[in-house]
Amino acid sequence: GTTVQAQKCLKGLIEAAVKGEVEMPKRSYFVNLLVATTKERDPVMAARESEKLLRQMVSLAQAGHTHLMPDSQSFAKVAQAWSRVRDKEVPTRVESLLELMNKLHEQTGSPTLKPSIKLLEVVVATLCRSWQANPQRAETLINEMEQAYANGDSTMKPSRAI
């Protein structure tokens, strides 16, 4: 589809930018492509390709193109894409996204990299409904959200669905 063409185009721009031929594409190019990719018809492809793009953004940001660092919304979009997939690897994938985001938040201190309630709720829901359900891990995450909220972080108020 069109996202495949856009991915090829973006790849070419990145390669040219790494060689110094053009400027690195704007963050909005990556984010718009990431959002479009999460909406692909094939949920497995949507999840894999959006995660690949997210991780590419992280790698480029860590290589000095800091404007490309994804934010909590980008991580949540990718986790939501994974939540639509019915596969044994899904809990591992969403938890690895959460771990990556926690690591990046610790390294940078950036508030935009603090895991959002939306991401945490997607991870909890995925852990609970997976065929490899992990209710203990889900409960730990819920307790962490509730503790953060009790400690004054109003952004961590768990929804009623949790």
mmCIF file of C-alpha atoms in Angstrom:
data_model
loop_
_atom_site.group_PDB
_atom_site.id
_atom_site.type_symbol
_atom_site.label_atom_id
_atom_site.label_comp_id
_atom_site.label_asym_id
_atom_site.label_seq_id
_atom_site.Cartn_x
_atom_site.Cartn_y
_atom_site.Cartn_z
ATOM 1 C CA GLY A 1 0.000 0.000 0.000
ATOM 2 C CA THR A 2 0.870 3.625 0.247
ATOM 3 C CA THR A 3 2.697 3.229 3.547
ATOM 4 C CA VAL A 4 5.165 0.841 1.896
ATOM 5 C CA GLN A 5 5.933 3.493 -0.719
ATOM 6 C CA ALA A 6 6.220 6.169 1.966
ATOM 7 C CA GLN A 7 8.576 3.931 3.983
ATOM 8 C CA LYS A 8 10.811 3.477 0.937
ATOM 9 C CA CYS A 9 10.808 7.219 0.343
ATOM 10 C CA LEU A 10 11.674 7.943 3.972
ATOM 11 C CA LYS A 11 14.430 5.314 3.892
ATOM 12 C CA GLY A 12 15.962 7.057 0.876
ATOM 13 C CA LEU A 13 15.795 10.427 2.619
ATOM 14 C CA ILE A 14 17.438 8.999 5.747
ATOM 15 C CA GLU A 15 20.239 7.428 3.711
ATOM 16 C CA ALA A 16 20.853 10.728 1.908
ATOM 17 C CA ALA A 17 20.809 12.617 5.218
ATOM 18 C CA VAL A 18 23.299 10.222 6.816
ATOM 19 C CA LYS A 19 25.615 10.872 3.853
ATOM 20 C CA GLY A 20 25.180 14.618 4.391
ATOM 21 C CA GLU A 21 23.419 15.164 1.065
ATOM 22 C CA VAL A 22 20.185 16.504 2.580
ATOM 23 C CA GLU A 23 18.859 17.444 5.997
ATOM 24 C CA MET A 24 17.400 14.709 8.173
ATOM 25 C CA PRO A 25 13.641 14.509 7.591
ATOM 26 C CA LYS A 26 11.436 16.291 10.099
ATOM 27 C CA ARG A 27 9.986 14.371 13.018
ATOM 28 C CA SER A 28 6.488 14.926 11.642
ATOM 29 C CA TYR A 29 7.343 12.747 8.607
ATOM 30 C CA PHE A 30 8.189 9.860 10.904
ATOM 31 C CA VAL A 31 5.191 10.369 13.199
ATOM 32 C CA ASN A 32 2.704 10.674 10.335
ATOM 33 C CA LEU A 33 4.082 7.517 8.741
ATOM 34 C CA LEU A 34 4.027 5.716 12.084
ATOM 35 C CA VAL A 35 0.355 6.624 12.619
ATOM 36 C CA ALA A 36 -0.561 5.601 9.065
ATOM 37 C CA THR A 37 1.323 2.321 9.426
ATOM 38 C CA THR A 38 -0.565 1.410 12.615
ATOM 39 C CA LYS A 39 -3.788 1.609 10.596
ATOM 40 C CA GLU A 40 -2.788 -0.903 7.925
ATOM 41 C CA ARG A 41 -5.316 -3.668 7.250
ATOM 42 C CA ASP A 42 -2.967 -6.480 8.196
ATOM 43 C CA PRO A 43 -2.604 -6.100 11.981
ATOM 44 C CA VAL A 44 0.637 -8.090 12.178
ATOM 45 C CA MET A 45 2.272 -5.999 9.466
ATOM 46 C CA ALA A 46 0.942 -2.803 11.065
ATOM 47 C CA ALA A 47 2.408 -3.720 14.435
ATOM 48 C CA ARG A 48 5.783 -4.914 13.143
ATOM 49 C CA GLU A 49 6.343 -2.047 10.731
ATOM 50 C CA SER A 50 5.247 0.643 13.188
ATOM 51 C CA GLU A 51 7.542 -0.805 15.865
ATOM 52 C CA LYS A 52 10.394 -0.950 13.355
ATOM 53 C CA LEU A 53 9.839 2.722 12.523
ATOM 54 C CA LEU A 54 9.634 3.675 16.216
ATOM 55 C CA ARG A 55 12.907 1.889 16.967
ATOM 56 C CA GLN A 56 14.507 3.562 13.940
ATOM 57 C CA MET A 57 13.463 6.942 15.343
ATOM 58 C CA VAL A 58 15.093 6.037 18.667
ATOM 59 C CA SER A 59 18.321 4.924 16.951
ATOM 60 C CA LEU A 60 18.528 8.092 14.874
ATOM 61 C CA ALA A 61 17.801 10.244 17.933
ATOM 62 C CA GLN A 62 20.540 8.485 19.881
ATOM 63 C CA ALA A 63 22.902 9.042 16.945
ATOM 64 C CA GLY A 64 22.514 12.797 17.327
ATOM 65 C CA HIS A 65 19.231 13.589 15.595
ATOM 66 C CA THR A 66 17.532 14.266 18.901
ATOM 67 C CA HIS A 67 14.506 15.906 17.264
ATOM 68 C CA LEU A 68 13.458 12.441 16.083
ATOM 69 C CA MET A 69 13.014 10.922 19.556
ATOM 70 C CA PRO A 70 9.491 9.485 19.717
ATOM 71 C CA ASP A 71 7.192 10.534 22.539
ATOM 72 C CA SER A 72 4.721 8.695 24.748
ATOM 73 C CA GLN A 73 1.965 9.034 22.136
ATOM 74 C CA SER A 74 4.121 7.297 19.529
ATOM 75 C CA PHE A 75 4.896 4.451 21.921
ATOM 76 C CA ALA A 76 1.189 4.133 22.797
ATOM 77 C CA LYS A 77 0.219 3.995 19.098
ATOM 78 C CA VAL A 78 2.636 1.130 18.489
ATOM 79 C CA ALA A 79 1.456 -0.724 21.606
ATOM 80 C CA GLN A 80 -2.135 -0.312 20.411
ATOM 81 C CA ALA A 81 -1.153 -1.750 17.040
ATOM 82 C CA TRP A 82 0.317 -4.778 18.837
ATOM 83 C CA SER A 83 -2.809 -5.114 20.988
ATOM 84 C CA ARG A 84 -4.837 -5.852 17.834
ATOM 85 C CA VAL A 85 -2.634 -8.852 17.026
ATOM 86 C CA ARG A 86 -3.496 -12.292 18.358
ATOM 87 C CA ASP A 87 -0.116 -13.921 18.764
ATOM 88 C CA LYS A 88 1.981 -15.313 21.592
ATOM 89 C CA GLU A 89 4.677 -12.644 21.073
ATOM 90 C CA VAL A 90 2.330 -9.717 21.813
ATOM 91 C CA PRO A 91 2.839 -9.483 25.611
ATOM 92 C CA THR A 92 6.608 -9.555 25.119
ATOM 93 C CA ARG A 93 6.404 -6.877 22.427
ATOM 94 C CA VAL A 94 4.295 -4.434 24.444
ATOM 95 C CA GLU A 95 6.387 -4.972 27.560
ATOM 96 C CA SER A 96 9.586 -4.366 25.570
ATOM 97 C CA LEU A 97 8.120 -1.065 24.370
ATOM 98 C CA LEU A 98 7.377 -0.085 27.962
ATOM 99 C CA GLU A 99 10.887 -1.113 29.059
ATOM 100 C CA LEU A 100 12.458 0.881 26.226
ATOM 101 C CA MET A 101 10.411 3.923 27.098
ATOM 102 C CA ASN A 102 11.305 3.643 30.807
ATOM 103 C CA LYS A 103 14.990 3.332 29.884
ATOM 104 C CA LEU A 104 14.857 6.361 27.582
ATOM 105 C CA HIS A 105 12.993 8.390 30.200
ATOM 106 C CA GLU A 106 15.634 7.524 32.814
ATOM 107 C CA GLN A 107 18.475 8.381 30.414
ATOM 108 C CA THR A 108 17.087 11.679 29.171
ATOM 109 C CA GLY A 109 14.765 12.851 31.939
ATOM 110 C CA SER A 110 12.467 14.078 29.179
ATOM 111 C CA PRO A 111 8.845 14.406 30.307
ATOM 112 C CA THR A 112 7.728 13.444 26.786
ATOM 113 C CA LEU A 113 9.313 10.032 27.344
ATOM 114 C CA LYS A 114 7.498 9.306 30.575
ATOM 115 C CA PRO A 115 5.205 6.329 29.976
ATOM 116 C CA SER A 116 1.665 7.618 29.637
ATOM 117 C CA ILE A 117 -1.417 6.195 31.303
ATOM 118 C CA LYS A 118 -2.615 5.249 27.813
ATOM 119 C CA LEU A 119 0.469 3.119 27.174
ATOM 120 C CA LEU A 120 0.300 1.509 30.606
ATOM 121 C CA GLU A 121 -3.372 0.653 30.173
ATOM 122 C CA VAL A 122 -2.700 -0.930 26.766
ATOM 123 C CA VAL A 123 0.084 -3.013 28.325
ATOM 124 C CA VAL A 124 -2.158 -4.079 31.228
ATOM 125 C CA ALA A 125 -5.053 -4.993 28.924
ATOM 126 C CA THR A 126 -2.728 -6.936 26.639
ATOM 127 C CA LEU A 127 -1.206 -8.835 29.562
ATOM 128 C CA CYS A 128 -4.668 -9.775 30.823
ATOM 129 C CA ARG A 129 -6.201 -10.979 27.577
ATOM 130 C CA SER A 130 -3.238 -12.727 26.056
ATOM 131 C CA TRP A 131 -3.237 -16.501 25.876
ATOM 132 C CA GLN A 132 -0.080 -16.140 27.934
ATOM 133 C CA ALA A 133 -1.919 -14.027 30.486
ATOM 134 C CA ASN A 134 0.274 -12.535 33.167
ATOM 135 C CA PRO A 135 -2.120 -11.158 35.778
ATOM 136 C CA GLN A 136 0.665 -10.714 38.336
ATOM 137 C CA ARG A 137 2.603 -8.378 36.033
ATOM 138 C CA ALA A 138 -0.624 -6.554 35.142
ATOM 139 C CA GLU A 139 -1.435 -6.118 38.832
ATOM 140 C CA THR A 140 2.072 -4.767 39.484
ATOM 141 C CA LEU A 141 1.613 -2.155 36.758
ATOM 142 C CA ILE A 142 -1.802 -1.175 38.135
ATOM 143 C CA ASN A 143 -0.308 -0.817 41.616
ATOM 144 C CA GLU A 144 2.494 1.363 40.216
ATOM 145 C CA MET A 145 -0.062 3.601 38.463
ATOM 146 C CA GLU A 146 -2.172 3.888 41.617
ATOM 147 C CA GLN A 147 0.919 4.654 43.731
ATOM 148 C CA ALA A 148 2.085 7.342 41.314
ATOM 149 C CA TYR A 149 -1.404 8.867 41.359
ATOM 150 C CA ALA A 150 -1.508 8.716 45.175
ATOM 151 C CA ASN A 151 1.881 10.470 45.238
ATOM 152 C CA GLY A 152 0.461 13.394 43.271
ATOM 153 C CA ASP A 153 0.955 12.436 39.630
ATOM 154 C CA SER A 154 -2.488 13.313 38.263
ATOM 155 C CA THR A 155 -1.560 11.892 34.841
ATOM 156 C CA MET A 156 -1.407 8.382 36.286
ATOM 157 C CA LYS A 157 -5.033 8.026 37.347
ATOM 158 C CA PRO A 158 -6.086 4.572 36.116
ATOM 159 C CA SER A 159 -9.352 4.528 34.188
ATOM 160 C CA ARG A 160 -12.387 2.698 35.461
ATOM 161 C CA ALA A 161 -11.804 -0.001 32.875
ATOM 162 C CA ILE A 162 -8.697 -1.161 34.749
#
